[in-house]
Coordinates of C-alpha atoms in Angstrom, one line a residue:
X10 CA 14.3 3.9 -26.2
X11 CA 11.8 6.7 -25.8
X12 CA 8.9 4.3 -26.2
X13 CA 10.4 2.1 -23.5
X14 CA 10.7 5.1 -21.1
X15 CA 7.1 6.2 -21.9
X16 CA 5.8 2.6 -21.1
X17 CA 7.8 2.5 -17.9
X18 CA 6.5 5.9 -16.8
X19 CA 2.9 4.9 -17.6
X20 CA 3.4 1.7 -15.6
X21 CA 4.8 3.6 -12.7
X22 CA 1.9 6.0 -12.8
X23 CA -0.6 3.1 -12.8
X24 CA 1.1 1.4 -9.9
X25 CA 1.1 4.7 -7.9
X26 CA -2.6 5.1 -8.6
X27 CA -3.4 1.6 -7.5
X28 CA -1.3 2.0 -4.3
X29 CA -3.0 5.3 -3.6
X30 CA -6.4 3.6 -4.1
X31 CA -5.5 0.8 -1.8
X32 CA -4.3 3.3 0.9
X33 CA -7.4 5.4 0.4
X34 CA -9.7 2.5 0.7
X35 CA -8.0 1.0 3.8
X36 CA -8.6 4.3 5.7
X37 CA -12.2 4.4 4.5
X38 CA -12.9 1.0 6.1
X39 CA -11.3 1.9 9.4
X40 CA -14.4 3.9 10.4
X41 CA -15.9 7.3 10.4
X42 CA -13.0 9.9 10.5
X43 CA -15.4 12.4 12.1
X44 CA -15.6 10.2 15.2
X45 CA -11.8 10.6 15.6
X46 CA -12.0 14.4 15.3
X47 CA -14.8 15.3 17.6
X48 CA -15.7 14.6 21.2
X49 CA -19.0 13.2 22.6
X50 CA -20.5 16.6 23.3
X51 CA -20.4 17.6 19.6
X52 CA -23.8 18.1 18.1
X53 CA -25.0 16.4 15.0
X54 CA -25.1 19.8 13.2
X55 CA -21.5 20.4 14.0
X56 CA -20.6 16.9 12.8
X57 CA -22.5 17.5 9.6
X58 CA -20.7 20.8 9.1
X59 CA -17.3 19.2 9.6
X60 CA -18.2 16.4 7.2
X61 CA -19.3 19.0 4.6
X62 CA -16.1 21.0 5.1
X63 CA -13.9 18.0 4.7
X64 CA -15.8 16.7 1.7
X65 CA -16.7 13.4 3.4
X66 CA -20.4 13.7 2.2
X67 CA -19.3 13.2 -1.4
X68 CA -19.2 9.8 -3.1
X69 CA -16.2 7.6 -2.4
X70 CA -15.1 8.0 -6.1
X71 CA -15.2 11.8 -5.9
X72 CA -13.3 11.8 -2.6
X73 CA -10.6 9.6 -4.2
X74 CA -10.3 11.8 -7.3
X75 CA -10.0 14.9 -5.1
X76 CA -7.4 13.1 -3.0
X77 CA -5.3 12.1 -6.0
X78 CA -5.7 15.6 -7.6
X79 CA -4.6 17.3 -4.3
X80 CA -1.7 14.8 -3.8
X81 CA -0.4 15.5 -7.3
X82 CA -0.2 19.1 -6.2
X83 CA 1.6 18.2 -2.9
X84 CA -1.5 18.8 -0.7
X85 CA -2.0 15.6 1.3
X86 CA -4.8 17.2 3.4
X87 CA -5.3 17.2 7.2
X88 CA -4.5 14.2 9.5
X89 CA -7.8 13.1 11.0
X90 CA -6.0 11.9 14.2
X91 CA -3.6 14.9 14.8
X92 CA -5.7 17.5 13.0
X93 CA -2.5 19.0 11.4
X94 CA -1.4 19.3 7.8
X95 CA 0.0 16.0 6.7
X96 CA 3.0 17.7 5.0
X97 CA 4.0 19.3 8.3
X98 CA 3.8 15.9 9.9
X99 CA 6.0 14.4 7.2
X100 CA 8.5 17.3 7.4
X101 CA 8.6 16.9 11.2
X102 CA 9.6 13.3 10.8
X103 CA 11.8 13.6 7.8
X104 CA 15.1 14.1 9.6
X105 CA 14.6 10.9 11.6
X106 CA 13.7 9.1 8.3
X107 CA 16.9 10.3 6.6
X108 CA 18.9 9.2 9.7
X109 CA 17.4 5.7 9.5
X110 CA 18.0 5.5 5.7
X111 CA 21.7 6.5 6.1
X112 CA 22.3 4.0 9.0
X113 CA 20.7 1.2 7.0
X114 CA 22.8 2.1 4.0
X115 CA 26.0 2.1 6.0
X116 CA 25.2 -1.2 7.7
X117 CA 24.3 -2.8 4.4
X118 CA 27.6 -1.6 2.9
X119 CA 29.7 -2.6 5.9
X120 CA 28.2 -6.1 5.9
X121 CA 27.4 -6.6 2.2
X122 CA 30.6 -5.6 0.6
X123 CA 32.9 -7.9 2.7
X124 CA 30.4 -10.8 2.3
X125 CA 30.4 -10.2 -1.4
X126 CA 34.2 -10.2 -1.5
X127 CA 34.4 -13.4 0.6
X128 CA 31.8 -15.0 -1.7
X129 CA 33.8 -14.0 -4.8
X130 CA 37.1 -15.4 -3.3
X131 CA 35.5 -18.7 -2.4
X132 CA 33.4 -19.0 -5.6
X133 CA 32.1 -22.5 -6.2
X134 CA 33.6 -23.9 -2.9
X135 CA 30.4 -23.8 -0.8

């Protein structure tokens, strides 16, 4: 049983790394994040300094490793669009997410349980 759990945890970790890689690469292909963060009057030196501060001048592999290492510690960085901490954005939207989850659960129970009972009563008749 312990071996089974270890294998399942290893598989889950691998899946999480692959999903993180896919998400990371999708945002890399969107374009230069510096363009989203600065206006047209920003000088090239200021752009380069911002790129250095955010670590965007490193190789993609190093950026990904830094991203995963920080994510494991709960640091998801700064949103390029909103220029706020990602965790604060998640925390801000968390109550609405919980509300949606609860409503979806209630609706699925209200619809699913009666349909399951009806199906069990009429088993083999449809």
